[in-house]
Short mmCIF file of C-alpha atoms in Angstrom, two decimals:
data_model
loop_
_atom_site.label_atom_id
_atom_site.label_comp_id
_atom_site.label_asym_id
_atom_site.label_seq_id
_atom_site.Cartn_x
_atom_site.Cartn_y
_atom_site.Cartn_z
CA UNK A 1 0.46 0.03 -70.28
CA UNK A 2 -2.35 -0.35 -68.10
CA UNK A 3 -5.20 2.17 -67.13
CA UNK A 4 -3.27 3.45 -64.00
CA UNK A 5 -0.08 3.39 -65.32
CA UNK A 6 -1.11 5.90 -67.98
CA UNK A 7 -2.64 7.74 -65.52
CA UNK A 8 0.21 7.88 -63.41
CA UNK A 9 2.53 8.82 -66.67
CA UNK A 10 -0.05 11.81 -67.72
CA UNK A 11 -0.03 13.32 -64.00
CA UNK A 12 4.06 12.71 -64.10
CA UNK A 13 4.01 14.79 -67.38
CA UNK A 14 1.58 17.76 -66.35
CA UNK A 15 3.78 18.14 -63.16
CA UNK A 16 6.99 18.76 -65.05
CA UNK A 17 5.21 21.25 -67.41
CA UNK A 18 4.01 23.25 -64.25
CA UNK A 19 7.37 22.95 -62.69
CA UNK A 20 9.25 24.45 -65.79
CA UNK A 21 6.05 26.82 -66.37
CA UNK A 22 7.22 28.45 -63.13
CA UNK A 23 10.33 29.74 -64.78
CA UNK A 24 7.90 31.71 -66.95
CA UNK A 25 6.07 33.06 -64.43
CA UNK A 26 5.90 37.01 -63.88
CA UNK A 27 7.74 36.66 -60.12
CA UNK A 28 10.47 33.96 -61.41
CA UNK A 29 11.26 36.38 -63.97
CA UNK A 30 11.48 39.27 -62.24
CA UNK A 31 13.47 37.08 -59.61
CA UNK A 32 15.80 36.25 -62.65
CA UNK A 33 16.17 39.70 -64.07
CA UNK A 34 17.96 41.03 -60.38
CA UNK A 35 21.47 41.56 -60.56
CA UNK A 36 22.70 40.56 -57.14
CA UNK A 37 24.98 43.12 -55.20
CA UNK A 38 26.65 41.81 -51.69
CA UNK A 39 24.11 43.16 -49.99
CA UNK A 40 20.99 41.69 -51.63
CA UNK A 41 23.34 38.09 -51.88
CA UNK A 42 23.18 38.36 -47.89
CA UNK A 43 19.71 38.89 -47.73
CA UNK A 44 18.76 36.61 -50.20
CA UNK A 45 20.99 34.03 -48.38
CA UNK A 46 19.12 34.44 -45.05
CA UNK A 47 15.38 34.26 -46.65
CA UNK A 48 16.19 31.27 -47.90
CA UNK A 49 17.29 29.27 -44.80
CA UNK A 50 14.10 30.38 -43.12
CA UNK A 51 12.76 28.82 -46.65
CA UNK A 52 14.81 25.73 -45.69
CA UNK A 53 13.55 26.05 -41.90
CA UNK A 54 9.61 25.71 -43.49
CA UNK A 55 10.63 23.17 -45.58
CA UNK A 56 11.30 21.01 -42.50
CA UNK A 57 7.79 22.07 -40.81
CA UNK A 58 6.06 20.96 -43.26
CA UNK A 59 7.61 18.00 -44.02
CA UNK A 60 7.00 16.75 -40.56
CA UNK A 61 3.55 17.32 -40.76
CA UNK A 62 3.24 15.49 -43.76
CA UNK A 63 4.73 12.68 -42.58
CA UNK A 64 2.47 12.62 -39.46
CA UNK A 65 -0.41 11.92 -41.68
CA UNK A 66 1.26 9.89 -44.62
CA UNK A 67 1.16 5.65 -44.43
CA UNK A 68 3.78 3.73 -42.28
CA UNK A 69 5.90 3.20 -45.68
CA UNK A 70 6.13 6.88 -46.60
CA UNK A 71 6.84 7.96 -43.30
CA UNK A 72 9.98 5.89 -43.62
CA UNK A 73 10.55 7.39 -47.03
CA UNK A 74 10.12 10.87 -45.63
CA UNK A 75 12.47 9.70 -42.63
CA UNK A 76 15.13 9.02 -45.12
CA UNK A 77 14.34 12.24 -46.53
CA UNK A 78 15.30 14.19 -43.86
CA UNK A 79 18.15 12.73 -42.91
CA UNK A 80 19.94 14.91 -45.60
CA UNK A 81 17.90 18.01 -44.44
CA UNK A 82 17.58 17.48 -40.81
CA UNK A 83 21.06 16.01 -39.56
CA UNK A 84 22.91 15.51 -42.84
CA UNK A 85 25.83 12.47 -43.60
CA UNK A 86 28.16 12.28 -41.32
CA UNK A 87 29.84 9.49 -42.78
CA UNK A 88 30.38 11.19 -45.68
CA UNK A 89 31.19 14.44 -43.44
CA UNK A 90 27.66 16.18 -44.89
CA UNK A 91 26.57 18.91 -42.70
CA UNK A 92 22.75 19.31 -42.66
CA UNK A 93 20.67 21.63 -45.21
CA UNK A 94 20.80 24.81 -42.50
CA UNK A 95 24.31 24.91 -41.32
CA UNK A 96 25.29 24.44 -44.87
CA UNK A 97 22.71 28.06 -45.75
CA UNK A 98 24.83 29.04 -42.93
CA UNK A 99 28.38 27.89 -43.75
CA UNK A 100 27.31 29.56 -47.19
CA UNK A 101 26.96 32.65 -45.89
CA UNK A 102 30.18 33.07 -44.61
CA UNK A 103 31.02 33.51 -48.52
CA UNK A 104 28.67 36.62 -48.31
CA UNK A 105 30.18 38.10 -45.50
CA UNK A 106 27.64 36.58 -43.44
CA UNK A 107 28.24 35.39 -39.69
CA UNK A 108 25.95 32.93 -38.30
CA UNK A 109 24.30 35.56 -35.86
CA UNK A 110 23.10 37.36 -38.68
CA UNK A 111 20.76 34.36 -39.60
CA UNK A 112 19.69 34.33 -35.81
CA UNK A 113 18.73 38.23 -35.79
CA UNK A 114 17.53 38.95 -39.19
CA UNK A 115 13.81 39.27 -39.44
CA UNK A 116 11.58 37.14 -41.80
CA UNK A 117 10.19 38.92 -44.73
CA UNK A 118 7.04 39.49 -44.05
CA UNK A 119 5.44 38.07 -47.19
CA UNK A 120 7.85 35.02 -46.52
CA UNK A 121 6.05 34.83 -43.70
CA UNK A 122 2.80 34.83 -44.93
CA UNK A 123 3.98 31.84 -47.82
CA UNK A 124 5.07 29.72 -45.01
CA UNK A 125 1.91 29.70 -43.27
CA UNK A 126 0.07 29.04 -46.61
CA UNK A 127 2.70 26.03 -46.93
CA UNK A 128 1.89 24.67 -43.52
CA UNK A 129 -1.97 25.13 -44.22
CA UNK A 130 -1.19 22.87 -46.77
CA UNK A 131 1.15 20.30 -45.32
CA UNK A 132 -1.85 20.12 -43.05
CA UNK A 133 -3.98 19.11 -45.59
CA UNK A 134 -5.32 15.13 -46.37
CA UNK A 135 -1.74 13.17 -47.16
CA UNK A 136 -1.59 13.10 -50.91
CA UNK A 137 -2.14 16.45 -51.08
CA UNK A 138 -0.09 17.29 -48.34
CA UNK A 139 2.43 15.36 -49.78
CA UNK A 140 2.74 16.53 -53.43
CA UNK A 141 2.84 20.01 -52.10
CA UNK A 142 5.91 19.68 -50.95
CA UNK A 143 7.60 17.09 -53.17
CA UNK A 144 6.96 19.57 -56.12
CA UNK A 145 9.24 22.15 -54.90
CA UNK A 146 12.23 19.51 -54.95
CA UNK A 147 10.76 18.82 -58.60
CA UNK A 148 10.64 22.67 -59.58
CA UNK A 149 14.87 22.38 -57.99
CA UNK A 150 15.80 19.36 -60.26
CA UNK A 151 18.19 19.77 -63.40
CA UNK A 152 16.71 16.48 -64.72
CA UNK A 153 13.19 17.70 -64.82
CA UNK A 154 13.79 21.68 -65.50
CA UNK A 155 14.84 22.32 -69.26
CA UNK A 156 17.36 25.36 -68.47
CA UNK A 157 18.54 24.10 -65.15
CA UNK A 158 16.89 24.38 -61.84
CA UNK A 159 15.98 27.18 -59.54
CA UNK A 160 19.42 26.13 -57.54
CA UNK A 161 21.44 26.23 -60.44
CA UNK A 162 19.95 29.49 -61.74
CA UNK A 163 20.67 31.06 -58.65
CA UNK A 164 24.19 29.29 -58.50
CA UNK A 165 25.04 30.80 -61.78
CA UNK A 166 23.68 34.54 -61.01
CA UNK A 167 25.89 34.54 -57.99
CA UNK A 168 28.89 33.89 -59.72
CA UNK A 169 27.90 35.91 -62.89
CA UNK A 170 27.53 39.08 -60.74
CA UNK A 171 29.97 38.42 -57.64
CA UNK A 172 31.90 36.30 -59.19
CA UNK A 173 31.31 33.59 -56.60
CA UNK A 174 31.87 29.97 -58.29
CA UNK A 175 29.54 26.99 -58.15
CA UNK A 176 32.58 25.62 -55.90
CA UNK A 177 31.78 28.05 -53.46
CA UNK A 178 28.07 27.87 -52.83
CA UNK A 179 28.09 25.16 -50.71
CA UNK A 180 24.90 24.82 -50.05
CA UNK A 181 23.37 25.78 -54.17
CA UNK A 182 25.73 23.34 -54.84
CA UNK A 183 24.48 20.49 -52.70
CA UNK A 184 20.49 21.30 -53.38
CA UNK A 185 21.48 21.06 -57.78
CA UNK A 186 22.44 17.09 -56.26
CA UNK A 187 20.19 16.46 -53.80
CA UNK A 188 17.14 17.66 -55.76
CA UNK A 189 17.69 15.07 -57.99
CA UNK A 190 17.02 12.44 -55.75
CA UNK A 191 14.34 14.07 -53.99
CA UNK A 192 12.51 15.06 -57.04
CA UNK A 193 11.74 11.17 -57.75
CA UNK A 194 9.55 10.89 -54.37
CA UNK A 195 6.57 11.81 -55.66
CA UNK A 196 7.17 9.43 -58.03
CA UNK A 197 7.76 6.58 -55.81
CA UNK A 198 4.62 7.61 -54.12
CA UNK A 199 2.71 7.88 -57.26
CA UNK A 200 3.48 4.57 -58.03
CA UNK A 201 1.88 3.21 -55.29
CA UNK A 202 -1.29 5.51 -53.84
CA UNK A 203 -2.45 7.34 -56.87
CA UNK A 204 -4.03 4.09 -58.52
CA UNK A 205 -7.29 6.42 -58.47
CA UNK A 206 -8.34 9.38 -60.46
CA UNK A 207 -9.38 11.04 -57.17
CA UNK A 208 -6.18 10.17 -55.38
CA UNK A 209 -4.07 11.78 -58.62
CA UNK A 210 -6.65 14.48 -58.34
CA UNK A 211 -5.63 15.19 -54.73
CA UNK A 212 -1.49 14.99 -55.83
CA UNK A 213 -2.62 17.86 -58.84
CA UNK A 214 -4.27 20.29 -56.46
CA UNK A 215 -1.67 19.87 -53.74
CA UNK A 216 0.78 20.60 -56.37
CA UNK A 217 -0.65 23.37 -57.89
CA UNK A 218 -1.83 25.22 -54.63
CA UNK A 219 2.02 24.80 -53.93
CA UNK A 220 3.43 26.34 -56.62
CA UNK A 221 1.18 28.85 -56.71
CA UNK A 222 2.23 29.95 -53.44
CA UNK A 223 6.13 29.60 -54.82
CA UNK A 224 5.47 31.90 -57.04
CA UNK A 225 4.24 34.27 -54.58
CA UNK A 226 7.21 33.72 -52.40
CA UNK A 227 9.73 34.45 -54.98
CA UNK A 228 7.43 37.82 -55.88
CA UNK A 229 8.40 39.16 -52.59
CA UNK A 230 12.22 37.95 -52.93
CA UNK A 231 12.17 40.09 -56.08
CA UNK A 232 11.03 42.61 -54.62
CA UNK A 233 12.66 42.76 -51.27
CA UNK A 234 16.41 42.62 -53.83
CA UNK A 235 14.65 45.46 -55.90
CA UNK A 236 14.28 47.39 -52.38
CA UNK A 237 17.99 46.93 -51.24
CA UNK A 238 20.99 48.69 -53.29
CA UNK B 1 13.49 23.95 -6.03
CA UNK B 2 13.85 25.41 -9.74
CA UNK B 3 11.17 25.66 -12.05
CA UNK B 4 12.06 22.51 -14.18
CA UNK B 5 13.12 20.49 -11.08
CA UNK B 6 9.47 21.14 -10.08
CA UNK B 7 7.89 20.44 -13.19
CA UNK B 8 9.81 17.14 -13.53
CA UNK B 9 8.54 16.28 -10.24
CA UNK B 10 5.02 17.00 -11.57
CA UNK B 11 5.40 15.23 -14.49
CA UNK B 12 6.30 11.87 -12.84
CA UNK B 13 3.43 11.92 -10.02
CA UNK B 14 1.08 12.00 -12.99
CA UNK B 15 3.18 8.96 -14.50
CA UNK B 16 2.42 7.01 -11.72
CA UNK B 17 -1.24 8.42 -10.81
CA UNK B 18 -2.01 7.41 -14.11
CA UNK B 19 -2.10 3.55 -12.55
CA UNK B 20 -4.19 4.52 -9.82
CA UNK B 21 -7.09 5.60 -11.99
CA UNK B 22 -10.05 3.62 -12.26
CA UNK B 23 -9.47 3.06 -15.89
CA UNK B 24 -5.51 1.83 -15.75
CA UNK B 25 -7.21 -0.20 -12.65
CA UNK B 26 -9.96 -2.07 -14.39
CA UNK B 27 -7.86 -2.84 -18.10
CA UNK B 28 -5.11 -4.38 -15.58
CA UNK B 29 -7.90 -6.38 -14.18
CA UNK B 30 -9.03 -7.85 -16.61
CA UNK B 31 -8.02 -11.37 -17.22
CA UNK B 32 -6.06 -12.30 -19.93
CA UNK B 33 -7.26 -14.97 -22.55
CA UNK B 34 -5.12 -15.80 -26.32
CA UNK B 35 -8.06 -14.27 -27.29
CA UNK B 36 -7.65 -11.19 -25.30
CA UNK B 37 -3.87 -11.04 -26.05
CA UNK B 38 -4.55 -11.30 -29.77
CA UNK B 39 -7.28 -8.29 -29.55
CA UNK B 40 -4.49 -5.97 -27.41
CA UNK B 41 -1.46 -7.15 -29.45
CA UNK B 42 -3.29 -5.89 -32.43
CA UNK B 43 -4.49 -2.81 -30.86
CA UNK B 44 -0.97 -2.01 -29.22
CA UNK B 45 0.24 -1.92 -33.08
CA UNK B 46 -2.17 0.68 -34.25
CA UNK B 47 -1.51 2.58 -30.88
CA UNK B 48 2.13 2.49 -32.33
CA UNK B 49 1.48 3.82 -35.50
CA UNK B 50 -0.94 6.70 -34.09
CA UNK B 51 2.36 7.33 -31.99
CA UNK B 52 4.17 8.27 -35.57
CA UNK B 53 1.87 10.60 -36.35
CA UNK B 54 1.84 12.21 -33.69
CA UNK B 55 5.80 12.76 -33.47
CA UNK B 56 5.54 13.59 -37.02
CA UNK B 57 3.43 16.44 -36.39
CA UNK B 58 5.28 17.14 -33.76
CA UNK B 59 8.51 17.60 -35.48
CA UNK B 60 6.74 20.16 -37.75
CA UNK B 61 5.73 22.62 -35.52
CA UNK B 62 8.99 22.01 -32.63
CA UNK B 63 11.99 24.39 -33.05
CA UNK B 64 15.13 22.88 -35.07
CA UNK B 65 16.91 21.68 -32.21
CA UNK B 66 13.94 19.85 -31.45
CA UNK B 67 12.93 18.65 -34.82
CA UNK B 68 16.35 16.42 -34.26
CA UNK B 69 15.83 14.88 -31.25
CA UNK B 70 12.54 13.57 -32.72
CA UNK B 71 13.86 12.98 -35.78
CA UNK B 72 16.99 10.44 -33.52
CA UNK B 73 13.69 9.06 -31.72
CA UNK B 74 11.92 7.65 -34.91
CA UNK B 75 14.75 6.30 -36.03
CA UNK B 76 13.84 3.80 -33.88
CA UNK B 77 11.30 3.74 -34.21
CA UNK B 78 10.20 3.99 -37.87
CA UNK B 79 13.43 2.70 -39.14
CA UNK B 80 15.59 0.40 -37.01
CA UNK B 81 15.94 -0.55 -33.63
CA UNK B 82 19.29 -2.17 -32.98
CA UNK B 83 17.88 -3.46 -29.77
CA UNK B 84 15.65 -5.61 -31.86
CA UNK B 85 17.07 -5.34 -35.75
CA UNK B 86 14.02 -3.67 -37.14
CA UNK B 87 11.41 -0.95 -36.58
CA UNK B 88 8.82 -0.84 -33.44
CA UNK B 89 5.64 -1.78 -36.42
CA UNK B 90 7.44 -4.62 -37.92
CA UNK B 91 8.77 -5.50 -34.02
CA UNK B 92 4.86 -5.72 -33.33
CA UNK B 93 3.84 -7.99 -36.15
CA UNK B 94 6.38 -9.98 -35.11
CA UNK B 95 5.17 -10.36 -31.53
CA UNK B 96 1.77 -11.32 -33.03
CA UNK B 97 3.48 -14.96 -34.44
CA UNK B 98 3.93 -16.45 -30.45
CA UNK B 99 0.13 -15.50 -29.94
CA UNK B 100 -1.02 -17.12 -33.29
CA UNK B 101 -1.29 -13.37 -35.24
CA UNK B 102 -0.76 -13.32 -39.01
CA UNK B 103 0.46 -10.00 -40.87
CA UNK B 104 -3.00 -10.09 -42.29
CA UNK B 105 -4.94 -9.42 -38.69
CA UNK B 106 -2.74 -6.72 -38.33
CA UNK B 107 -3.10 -5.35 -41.98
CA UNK B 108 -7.15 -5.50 -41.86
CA UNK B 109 -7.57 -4.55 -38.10
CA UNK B 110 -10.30 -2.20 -37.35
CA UNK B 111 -9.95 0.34 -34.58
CA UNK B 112 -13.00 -0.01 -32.77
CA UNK B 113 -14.72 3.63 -32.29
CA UNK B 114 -13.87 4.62 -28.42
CA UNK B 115 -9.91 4.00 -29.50
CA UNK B 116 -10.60 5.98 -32.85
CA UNK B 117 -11.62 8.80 -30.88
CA UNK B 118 -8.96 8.65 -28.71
CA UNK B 119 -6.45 8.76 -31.65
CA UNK B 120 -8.19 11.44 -33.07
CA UNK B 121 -7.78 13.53 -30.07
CA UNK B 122 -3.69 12.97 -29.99
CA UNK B 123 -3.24 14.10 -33.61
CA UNK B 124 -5.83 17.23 -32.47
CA UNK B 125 -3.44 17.87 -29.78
CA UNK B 126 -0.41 17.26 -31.78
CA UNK B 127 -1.54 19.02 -33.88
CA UNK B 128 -3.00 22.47 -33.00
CA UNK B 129 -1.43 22.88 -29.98
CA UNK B 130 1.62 24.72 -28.93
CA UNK B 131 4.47 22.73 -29.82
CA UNK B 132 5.68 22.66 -26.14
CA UNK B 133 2.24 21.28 -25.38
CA UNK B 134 2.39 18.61 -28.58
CA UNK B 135 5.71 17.35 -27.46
CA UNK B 136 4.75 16.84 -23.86
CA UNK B 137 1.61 14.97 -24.94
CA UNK B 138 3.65 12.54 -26.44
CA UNK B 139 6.39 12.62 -24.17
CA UNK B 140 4.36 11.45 -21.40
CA UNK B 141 3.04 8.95 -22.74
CA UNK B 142 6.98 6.90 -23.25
CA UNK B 143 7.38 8.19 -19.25
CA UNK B 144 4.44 6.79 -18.11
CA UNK B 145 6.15 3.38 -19.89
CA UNK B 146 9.63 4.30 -18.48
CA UNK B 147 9.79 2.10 -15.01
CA UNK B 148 12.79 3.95 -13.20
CA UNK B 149 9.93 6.41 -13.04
CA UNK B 150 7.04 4.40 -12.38
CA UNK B 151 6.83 2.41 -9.31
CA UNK B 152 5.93 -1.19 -9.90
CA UNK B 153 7.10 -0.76 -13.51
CA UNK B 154 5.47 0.82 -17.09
CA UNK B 155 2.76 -0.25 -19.03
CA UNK B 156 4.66 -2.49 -21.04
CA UNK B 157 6.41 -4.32 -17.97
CA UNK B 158 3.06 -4.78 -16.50
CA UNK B 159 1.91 -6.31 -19.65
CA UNK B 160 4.86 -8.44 -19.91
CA UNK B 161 3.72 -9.40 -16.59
CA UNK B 162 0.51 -10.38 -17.55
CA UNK B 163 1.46 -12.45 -20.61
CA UNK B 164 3.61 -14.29 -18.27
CA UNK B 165 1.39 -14.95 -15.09
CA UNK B 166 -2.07 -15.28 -16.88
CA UNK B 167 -0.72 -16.79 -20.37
CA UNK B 168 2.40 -18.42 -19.19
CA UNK B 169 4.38 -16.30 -22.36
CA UNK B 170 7.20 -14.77 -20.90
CA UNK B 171 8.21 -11.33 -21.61
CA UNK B 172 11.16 -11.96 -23.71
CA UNK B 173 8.92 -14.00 -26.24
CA UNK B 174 6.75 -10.69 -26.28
CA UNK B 175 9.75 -8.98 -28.30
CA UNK B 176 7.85 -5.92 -28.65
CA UNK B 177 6.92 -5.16 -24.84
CA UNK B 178 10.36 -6.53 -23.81
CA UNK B 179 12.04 -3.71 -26.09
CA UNK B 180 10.02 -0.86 -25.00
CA UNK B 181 10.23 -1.73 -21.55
CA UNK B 182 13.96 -0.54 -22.49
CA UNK B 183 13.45 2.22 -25.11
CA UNK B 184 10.86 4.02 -23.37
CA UNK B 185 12.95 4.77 -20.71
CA UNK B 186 16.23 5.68 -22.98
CA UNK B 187 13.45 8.01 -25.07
CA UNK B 188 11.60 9.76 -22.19
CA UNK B 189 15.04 10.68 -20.51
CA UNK B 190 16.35 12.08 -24.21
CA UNK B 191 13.13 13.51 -24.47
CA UNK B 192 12.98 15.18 -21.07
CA UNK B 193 16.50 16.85 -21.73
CA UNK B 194 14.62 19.77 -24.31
CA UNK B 195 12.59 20.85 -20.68
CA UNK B 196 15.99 21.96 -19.44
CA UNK B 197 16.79 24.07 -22.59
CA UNK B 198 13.03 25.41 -23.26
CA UNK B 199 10.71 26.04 -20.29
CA UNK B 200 12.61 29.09 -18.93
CA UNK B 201 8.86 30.72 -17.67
CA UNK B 202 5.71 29.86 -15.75
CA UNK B 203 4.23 30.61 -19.14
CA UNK B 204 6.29 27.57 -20.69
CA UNK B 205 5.52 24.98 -17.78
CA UNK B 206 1.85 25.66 -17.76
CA UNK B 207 2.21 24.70 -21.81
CA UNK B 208 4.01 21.84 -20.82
CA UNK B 209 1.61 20.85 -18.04
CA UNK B 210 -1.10 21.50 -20.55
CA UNK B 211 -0.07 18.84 -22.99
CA UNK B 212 0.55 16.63 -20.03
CA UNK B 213 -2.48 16.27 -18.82
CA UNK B 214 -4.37 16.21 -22.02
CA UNK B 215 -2.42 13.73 -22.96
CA UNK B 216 -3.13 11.52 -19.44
CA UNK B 217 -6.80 12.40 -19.75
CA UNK B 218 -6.82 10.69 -23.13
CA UNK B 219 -4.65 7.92 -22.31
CA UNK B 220 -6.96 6.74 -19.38
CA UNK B 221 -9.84 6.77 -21.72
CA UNK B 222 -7.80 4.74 -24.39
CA UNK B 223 -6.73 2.35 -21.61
CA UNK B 224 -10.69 2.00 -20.56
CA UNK B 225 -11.49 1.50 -23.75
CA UNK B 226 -9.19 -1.51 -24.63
CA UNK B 227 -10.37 -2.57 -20.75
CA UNK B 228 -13.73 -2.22 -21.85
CA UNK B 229 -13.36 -4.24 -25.47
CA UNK B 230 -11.57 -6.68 -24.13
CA UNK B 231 -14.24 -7.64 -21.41
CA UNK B 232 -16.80 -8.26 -24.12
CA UNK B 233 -14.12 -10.89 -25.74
CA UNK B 234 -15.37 -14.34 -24.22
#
């Protein structure tokens, strides 16, 4: 294996460690030790399509300043988010938080009216800071949180399928029924491999795999952050 | 007359005063050599790909209804074209062949510094500015290329012109012009629907006339630029 391949391979592996070190993390845990009522399902719900809203920011500013070939890759990306399959009759990433909802007793207006959190709000800013960042950086920011949501890569299942299986644990709401949990535990999959893919072909220097680490790590630090304030906005609510 | 009515009307007597600058004036004057065609054909494609940053950035700071109309538009562009079979880069390259360009010139093309500085000031604008602002920026620049707007036809018709009169290369052997002479004017009208759904105050339009002329201010010193570059090409 040559000099860049290993190099590649030992960033690859230190990624997945952070990813799965997340789950270890103070806020993940605390996130994981709420029991969800109806209540704190529906907010929960409706934090995280504004989490899926960001998501789309920044991954059009990252693919404003990424190379011709991975703004097609992003492109392709956000096909799934953005507008969804509708040959396969796949509605996008939002209306499916939205459809979702429904499930919760949510309508769609209550996704229109609800405030942000405010420390949500203050995450998503940090993410766009970032997605504003030089490319690589930029890039791996974002592509870690589909790694940190992939049951391939996570040891004891992904932050979807955590989430998936606390929702039916304590409302008895099945897999089958959380549309959009359901869809993320697939797509992630996928998704997690395009940092890979990018890897493979821009981070043939130490500096550039440098750049992919601290993008990465500012990223999930902020995650963790994020799902502090989650915790604590469930602990709040009845 | 209602408030996007007039602001449409704006819009498109900028479009067309754009031609009657000095700087549209004197890059249209300049006579074209293979040479010359070589140095703009080139140029035209990194002009392109500025374009895709630009939109990109724009799609991360527009609203989600937004977001989707851009993301339609680069599909074209950054994907596939049906009008031509493949995206508006490759489309570009191709172009290059019936002027003697190799995917190499392309590929190790340097933007010469006025142009750089002119790119740098789109993504600035796309950027940091209001997204109603961003958009319009690069709205404007597929309506000042969309000729039911335009008298006398867009930038890329006039081109194709050129090619034709000074070259004797007809416009439908310049793929690339020949396609956006169509596409511009199918984006800038899907474009210029989000106006009607977003500029519902005087605070809005003056965003949107922001962008706009930032965006025309830049574009006339991009256009003087190539002008300029391509007179020292003997």
């Amino acid at each position: 294996m040559s000099a860049t391949a290993n190099g590649i391979e030992s960033m690859w592996q230190e990624l997945v460690r952070w990813c799965n070190e997340q789950f270890d993390s103070a806020p993940f845990r605390r996130l994981f030790a709420t029991k969800f009522t109806r209540e704190r399902a529906q907010q929960f719900s409706i934090q995280m399509a504004f989490y899926v809203q960001n998501r789309r920011d920044c991954w059009g500013y990252v693919q404003g300043s990424a190379p011709l070939d991975i703004k097609q890759l992003i492109w392709h990306h956000e096909e799934d988010e953005l507008i969804g399959q509708k040959a396969q009759g796949k509605a996008d990433h939002i209306t499916l938080a939205i459809q979702e909802g429904e499930v919760f007793g949510l309508s769609a207006e209550a996704f229109e009216h609800t405030p942000r959190l405010e420390g949500g709000e203050v995450c998503f800013s940090a993410w766009i800071r970032l997605a504003q960042r030089p490319w690589l950086e930029a890039i791996a920011g974002s592509a870690i949180l589909e790694m940190r949501n992939s049951s391939e890569l996570i040891k004891r299942g992904s932050l979807s399928q955590r989430v998936a299986e606390m929702l039916d644990r304590d409302l008895g709401i099945s897999m089958k029924r959380q549309i959009n949990n359901a869809e993320h535990v697939v797509m992630d999959l996928e998704h997690a491999q395009l940092l890979m893919k990018v890897a493979q072909k821009y981070a043939t220097t130490e500096s550039a795999r440098r750049a992919i680490l601290r993008g990465a790590r500012e990223s999930l630090m902020i995650d963790r952050v994020y799902r502090g304030h989650l915790a604590e906005m469930m602990a709040a609510l009845p | 007359m209602d408030l996007v009515s007039e602001l449409l009307k704006t819009l498109d007597l900028m479009v067309n005063d754009q031609f009657e600058s000095v700087e549209f004036k004197n890059f249209l004057r300049v006579p074209l050599t293979m040479e010359r065609a070589r140095f703009y054909v080139v140029q035209n494609a990194l002009y392109t790909s500025n374009r895709r940053d630009c939109w990109g950035y724009v799609q991360g700071s527009a609203p989600l209804a937004v977001k989707r109309v851009i993301w339609e538009h680069e599909s074209d562009e950054l994907v596939n074209d049906p009008r031509a079979g493949m995206d508006h880069y490759t489309l570009t390259v191709k172009q290059g062949e019936v002027i003697g360009l190799k995917p190499e010139d392309f590929e190790q093309a340097e933007v010469p510094s006025m142009v750089r500085a002119c790119f740098y000031a789109w993504h600035h604008i796309a950027l940091r500015s209001h997204w109603l602002a961003a958009y319009t920026a690069s709205h404007m620049l597929e309506r000042r290329n969309n000729g039911k707007i335009v008298k006398g036809g867009g930038m890329s018709y006039r081109m194709g012109k050129k090619f034709d009169n000074e070259l004797g290369i007809t416009l439908k052997r310049m793929v690339s012009l020949d396609v956006h002479v169509v596409a511009d004017t199918e984006h800038s009208e899907n474009i210029s629907e989000m106006f009607e759904r977003y500029v519902k105050t005087t605070e809005d339009r003056d965003l949107v006339l922001q962008g706009a002329r930032d965006s025309m201010a830049i574009d006339r010193a991009y256009r003087g630029a190539l002008g300029y570059y391509m007179e020292q090409i003997h």
